Coordinates of C-alpha atoms in Angstrom, one line a residue:
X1083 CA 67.6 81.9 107.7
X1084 CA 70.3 84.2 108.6
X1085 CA 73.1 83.5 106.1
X1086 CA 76.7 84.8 104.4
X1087 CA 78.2 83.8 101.0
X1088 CA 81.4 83.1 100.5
X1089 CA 82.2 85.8 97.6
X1090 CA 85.8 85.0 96.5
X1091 CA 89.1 84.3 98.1
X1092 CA 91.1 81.6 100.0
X1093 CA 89.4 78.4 101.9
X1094 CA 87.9 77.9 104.8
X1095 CA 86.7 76.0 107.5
X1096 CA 84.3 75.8 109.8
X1097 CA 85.5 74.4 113.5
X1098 CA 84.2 74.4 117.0
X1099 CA 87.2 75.3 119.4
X1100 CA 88.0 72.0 121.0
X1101 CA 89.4 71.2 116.9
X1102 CA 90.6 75.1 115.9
X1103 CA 94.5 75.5 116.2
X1104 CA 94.5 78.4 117.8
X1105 CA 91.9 77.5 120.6
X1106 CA 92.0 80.6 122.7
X1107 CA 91.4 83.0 119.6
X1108 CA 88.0 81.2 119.0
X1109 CA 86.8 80.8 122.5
X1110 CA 88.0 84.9 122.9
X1111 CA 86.2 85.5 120.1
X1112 CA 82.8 83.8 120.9
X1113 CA 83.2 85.0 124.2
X1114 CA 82.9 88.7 122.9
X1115 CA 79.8 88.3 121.4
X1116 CA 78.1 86.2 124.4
X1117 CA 78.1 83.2 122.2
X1118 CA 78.2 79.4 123.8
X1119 CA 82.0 78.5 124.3
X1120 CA 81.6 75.5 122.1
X1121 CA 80.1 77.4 119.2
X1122 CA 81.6 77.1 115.8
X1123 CA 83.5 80.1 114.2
X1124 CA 85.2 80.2 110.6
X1125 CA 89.0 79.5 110.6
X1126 CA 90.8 81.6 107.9
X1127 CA 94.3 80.6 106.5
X1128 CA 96.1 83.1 105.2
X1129 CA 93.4 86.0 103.9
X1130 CA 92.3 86.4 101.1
X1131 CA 88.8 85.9 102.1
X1132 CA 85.7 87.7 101.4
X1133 CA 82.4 87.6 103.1
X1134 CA 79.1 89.2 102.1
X1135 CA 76.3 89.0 104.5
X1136 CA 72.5 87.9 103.6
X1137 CA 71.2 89.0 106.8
X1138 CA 72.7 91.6 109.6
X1139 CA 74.1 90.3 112.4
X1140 CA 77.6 90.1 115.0
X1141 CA 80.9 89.4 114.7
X1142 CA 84.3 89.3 116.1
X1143 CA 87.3 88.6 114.5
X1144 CA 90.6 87.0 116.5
X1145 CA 93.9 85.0 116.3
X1146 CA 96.1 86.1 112.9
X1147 CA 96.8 89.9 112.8
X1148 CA 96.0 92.0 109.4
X1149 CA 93.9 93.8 107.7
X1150 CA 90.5 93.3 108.0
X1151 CA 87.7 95.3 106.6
X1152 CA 84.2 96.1 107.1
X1153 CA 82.9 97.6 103.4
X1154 CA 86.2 99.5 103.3
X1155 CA 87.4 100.6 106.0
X1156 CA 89.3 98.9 108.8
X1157 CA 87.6 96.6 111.3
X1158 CA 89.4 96.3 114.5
X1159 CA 90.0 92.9 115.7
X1160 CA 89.6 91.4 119.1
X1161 CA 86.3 93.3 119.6
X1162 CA 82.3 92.8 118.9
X1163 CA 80.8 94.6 116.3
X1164 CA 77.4 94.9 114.5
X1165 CA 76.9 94.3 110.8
X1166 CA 74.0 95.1 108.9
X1167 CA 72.4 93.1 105.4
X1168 CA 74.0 93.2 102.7
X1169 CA 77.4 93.9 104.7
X1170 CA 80.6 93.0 102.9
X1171 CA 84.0 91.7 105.2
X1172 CA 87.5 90.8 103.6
X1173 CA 90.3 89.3 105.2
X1174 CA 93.8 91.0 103.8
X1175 CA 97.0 88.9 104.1
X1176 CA 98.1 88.0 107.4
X1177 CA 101.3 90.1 109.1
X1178 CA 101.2 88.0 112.4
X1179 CA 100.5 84.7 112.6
X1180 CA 98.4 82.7 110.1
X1181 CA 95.1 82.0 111.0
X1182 CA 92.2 84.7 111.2
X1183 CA 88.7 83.1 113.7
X1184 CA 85.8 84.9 113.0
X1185 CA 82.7 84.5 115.6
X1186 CA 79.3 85.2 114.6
X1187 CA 76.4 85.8 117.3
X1188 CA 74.5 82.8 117.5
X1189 CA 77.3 80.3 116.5
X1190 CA 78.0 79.3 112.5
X1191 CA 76.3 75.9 111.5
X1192 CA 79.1 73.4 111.4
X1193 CA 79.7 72.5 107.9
X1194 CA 81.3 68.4 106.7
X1195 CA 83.7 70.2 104.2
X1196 CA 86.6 72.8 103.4
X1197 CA 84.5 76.0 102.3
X1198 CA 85.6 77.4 98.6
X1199 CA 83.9 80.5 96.8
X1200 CA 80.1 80.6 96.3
X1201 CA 78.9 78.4 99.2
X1202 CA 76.4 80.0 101.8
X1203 CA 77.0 79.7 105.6
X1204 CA 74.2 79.8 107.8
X1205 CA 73.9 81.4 111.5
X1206 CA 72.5 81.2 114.2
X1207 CA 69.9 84.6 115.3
X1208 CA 71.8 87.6 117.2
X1209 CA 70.5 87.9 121.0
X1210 CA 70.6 91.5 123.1
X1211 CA 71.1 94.9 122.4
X1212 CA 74.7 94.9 123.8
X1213 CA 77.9 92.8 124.6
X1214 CA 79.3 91.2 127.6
X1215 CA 82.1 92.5 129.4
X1216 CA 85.1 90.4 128.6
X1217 CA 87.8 90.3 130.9
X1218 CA 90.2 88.0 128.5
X1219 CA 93.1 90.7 127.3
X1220 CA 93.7 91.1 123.6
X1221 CA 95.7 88.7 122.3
X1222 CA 98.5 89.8 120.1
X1223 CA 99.5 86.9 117.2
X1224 CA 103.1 85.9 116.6
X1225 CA 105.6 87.7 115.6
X1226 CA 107.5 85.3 113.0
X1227 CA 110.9 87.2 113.2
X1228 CA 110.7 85.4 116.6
X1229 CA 110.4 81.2 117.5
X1230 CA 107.6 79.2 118.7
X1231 CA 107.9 78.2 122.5
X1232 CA 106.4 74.8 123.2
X1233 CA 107.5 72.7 125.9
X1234 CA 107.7 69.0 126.0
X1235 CA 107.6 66.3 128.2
X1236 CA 108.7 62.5 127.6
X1237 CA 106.7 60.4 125.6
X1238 CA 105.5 56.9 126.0
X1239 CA 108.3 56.4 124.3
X1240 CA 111.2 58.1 125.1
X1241 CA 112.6 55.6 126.9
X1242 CA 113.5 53.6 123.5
X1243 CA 116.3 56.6 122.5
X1244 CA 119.1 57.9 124.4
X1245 CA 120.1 60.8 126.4
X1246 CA 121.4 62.3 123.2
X1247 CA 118.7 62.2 121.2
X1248 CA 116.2 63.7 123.6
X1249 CA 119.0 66.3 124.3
X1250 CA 118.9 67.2 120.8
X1251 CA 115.1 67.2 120.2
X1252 CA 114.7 69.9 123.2
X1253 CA 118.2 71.9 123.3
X1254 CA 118.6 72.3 118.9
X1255 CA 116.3 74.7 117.2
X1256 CA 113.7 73.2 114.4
X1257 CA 111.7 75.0 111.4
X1258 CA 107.9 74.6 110.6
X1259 CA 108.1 72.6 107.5
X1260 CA 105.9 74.3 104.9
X1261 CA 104.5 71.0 104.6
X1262 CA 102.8 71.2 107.9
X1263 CA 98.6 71.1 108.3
X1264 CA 96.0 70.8 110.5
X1265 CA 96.7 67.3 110.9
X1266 CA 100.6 67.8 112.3
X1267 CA 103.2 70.5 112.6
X1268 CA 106.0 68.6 110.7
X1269 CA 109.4 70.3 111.8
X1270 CA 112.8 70.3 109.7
X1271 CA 116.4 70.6 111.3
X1272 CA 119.1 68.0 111.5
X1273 CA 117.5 64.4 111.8
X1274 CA 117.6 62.6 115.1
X1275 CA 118.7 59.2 115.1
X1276 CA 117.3 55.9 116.2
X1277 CA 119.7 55.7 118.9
X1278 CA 119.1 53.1 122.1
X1279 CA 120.3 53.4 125.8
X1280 CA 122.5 50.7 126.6
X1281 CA 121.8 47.1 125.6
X1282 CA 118.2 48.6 125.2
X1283 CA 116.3 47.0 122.8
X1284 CA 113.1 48.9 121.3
X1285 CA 109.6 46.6 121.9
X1286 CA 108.3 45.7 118.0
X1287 CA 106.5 47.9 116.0
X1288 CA 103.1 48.7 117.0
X1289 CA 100.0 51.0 116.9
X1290 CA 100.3 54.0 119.4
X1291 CA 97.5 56.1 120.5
X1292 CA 97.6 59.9 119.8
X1293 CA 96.5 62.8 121.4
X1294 CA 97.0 66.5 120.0
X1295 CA 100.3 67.4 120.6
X1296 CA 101.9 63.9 120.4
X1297 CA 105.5 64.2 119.2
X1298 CA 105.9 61.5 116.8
X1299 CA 109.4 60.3 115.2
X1300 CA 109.0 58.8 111.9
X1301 CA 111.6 57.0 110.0
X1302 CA 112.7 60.2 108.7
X1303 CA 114.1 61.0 111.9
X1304 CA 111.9 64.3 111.6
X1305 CA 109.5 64.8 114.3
X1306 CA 106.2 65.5 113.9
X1307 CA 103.7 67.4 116.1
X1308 CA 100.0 65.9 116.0
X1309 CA 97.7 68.3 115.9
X1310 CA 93.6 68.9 115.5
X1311 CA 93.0 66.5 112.6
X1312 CA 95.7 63.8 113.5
X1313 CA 94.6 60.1 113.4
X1314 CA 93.9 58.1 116.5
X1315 CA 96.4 56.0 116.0
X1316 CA 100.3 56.2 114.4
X1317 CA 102.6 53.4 113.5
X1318 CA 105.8 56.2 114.6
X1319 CA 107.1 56.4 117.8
X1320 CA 105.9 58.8 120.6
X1321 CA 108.9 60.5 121.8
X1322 CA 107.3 63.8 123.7
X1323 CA 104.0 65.4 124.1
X1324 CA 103.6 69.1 123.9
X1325 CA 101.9 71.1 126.9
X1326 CA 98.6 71.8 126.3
X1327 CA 98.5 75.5 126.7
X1328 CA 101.3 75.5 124.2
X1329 CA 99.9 74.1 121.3
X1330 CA 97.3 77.6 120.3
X1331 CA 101.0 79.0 119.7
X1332 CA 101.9 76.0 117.0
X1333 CA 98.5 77.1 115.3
X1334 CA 99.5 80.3 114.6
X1335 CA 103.2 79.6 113.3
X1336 CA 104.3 80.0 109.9
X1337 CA 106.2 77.8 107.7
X1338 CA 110.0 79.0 108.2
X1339 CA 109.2 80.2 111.7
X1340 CA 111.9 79.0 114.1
X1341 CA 110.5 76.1 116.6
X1342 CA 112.0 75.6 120.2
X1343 CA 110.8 72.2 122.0
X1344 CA 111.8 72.9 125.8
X1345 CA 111.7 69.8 128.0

C-alpha cells in the first residue's frame, strides 16, 4: 500500500474539491499531476504540518502561500514534483491566505475524520514517467492587507427587509469573524436590523434550504456565509447568495481580513 504518516503538526482534512474551500487550488493541483478532477487532496489550515512518506510517489502543493519544504529545502508550489520513500514534507506558517491543498498522484483515500499526528494516509499508485501540460496559471493566494471581493445577489429572502438594510449589507465593509469554519464564514461589522418594507409583514418562521454561499441573517443581525460543511437546512433568514466563482476567495480569508459583499 502506498502510504504517508502524519509525523507532527496542525490538523487536517481530507476533501474532494466539490467540499474544499478553496476549490480551484485543489482541482489546479490534481490537475498537475494528471490526477481525476474529483480526487481527494489534503486540506491544510494554517501549517504546521509535517508529512513523512512510506512509499515514493507525486505531489503538488496549492492554495495558501508559505513555506513549504521537501527534506529541507524549499518546495515550490503550484508545480508537480516527485518524492521518493522515506521523503519528509512540512508545511511552514501561512503568509497568504490560509489554507495549503496538497495533491498526491493517484488521489488520497478519503478519510471519515479530522487527521491529528500519528495517523497513516493511504494513496493511490503514481502513473507515467512525466506530467501533463497544464494551462491553468499559478494562482497567487490573498494578500490579507487587502479585502475579500464577493458579490451577492438577493436571497429568497430579501424581500422581507428594506432598501436600507440590503444597502448596508453590500455598500458597508465586514470582518471575517475569527469564529468562522468550514461550515460558514461568520462576518462582524455593525448589525443589520430586522427592518420591513412598508406594511410588509415577514411569512412565519420556517426551515430554508441552503446551498454554499447562502447568506444567512440570524437574530444577531450578523450575517453569516454557508459554506462547505453548512447544514441543509437553517431556521435564519436567506438574505443573499454569494457567486459561485467567488466563494474559493472566502476559503482563503483570514480572520480580521476586511469582507466586501457587492450586489
Amino acid at each position: 500500500m502506498s502510504a504517508i504518516v502524519m509525523d507532527a503538526g496542525t490538523q487536517g482534512l481530507v476533501v474532494s474539491p466539490d467540499r474544499a474551500l478553496d476549490r480551484a487550488s485543489l482541482q489546479l493541483a490534481n490537475a498537475l499531476l494528471g490526477n481525476a478532477a474529483e480526487a481527494p487532496g489534503l486540506e491544510i489550515l494554517v501549517g504546521g504540518l509535517r508529512l513523512r512518506f512510506v512509499t515514493g510517489s507525486a505531489i503538488a502543493v496549492s492554495g495558501a502561500e508559505g513555506m513549504v519544504r521537501l527534506n529541507g529545502s524549499e518546495l515550490p508550489q503550484n508545480k508537480a514534483l516527485r518524492v521518493a520513500p522515506g521523503a519528509v514534507v512540512e508545511f511552514g506558517r501561512v503568509r497568504f491566505g490560509i489554507r495549503y491543498y496538497l495533491a498526491i498522484q493517484g488521489g488520497i483515500v478519503p478519510q471519515p475524520d479530522v487527521l491529528r499526528t500519528g495517523r497513516t494516509l493511504a494513496f493511490g499508485r503514481p502513473h507515467g514517467q512525466g506530467f501533463p501540460a497544464v494551462g491553468l496559471p499559478a494562482r497567487r493566494a490573498l494578500d490579507s492587507e487587502r479585502p475579500v471581493v464577493a458579490r451577492v445577489a438577493p436571497g429568497p429572502d430579501a424581500q422581507d427587509y428594506d432598501a436600507g438594510t440590503w444597502l448596508r449589507l453590500t455598500k458597508e465593509p465586514w470582518i471575517l469573524s475569527p469564529e468562522s469554519d468550514r461550515v460558514g464564514a461568520r462576518l462582524a461589522g455593525r448589525p443589520l436590523s430586522s427592518a420591513t418594507p412598508g406594511d410588509h409583514q415577514p411569512g412565519p418562521p420556517r426551515s430554508r434550504q441552503l446551498v454554499t454561499g447562502s447568506v444567512l441573517l440570524p437574530p444577531s443581525g450578523f450575517p453569516v456565509i454557508a459554506l462547505a460543511d453548512h447544514p441543509a437546512t437553517s431556521a435564519s433568514p436567506v438574505i443573499a447568495t454569494v457567486r459561485d466563482e467567488d466563494l474559493d476567495a472566502l476559503g482563503q480569508a483570514r480572520p480580521g481580513q476586511m469582507v466586501h459583499l457587492l450586489g
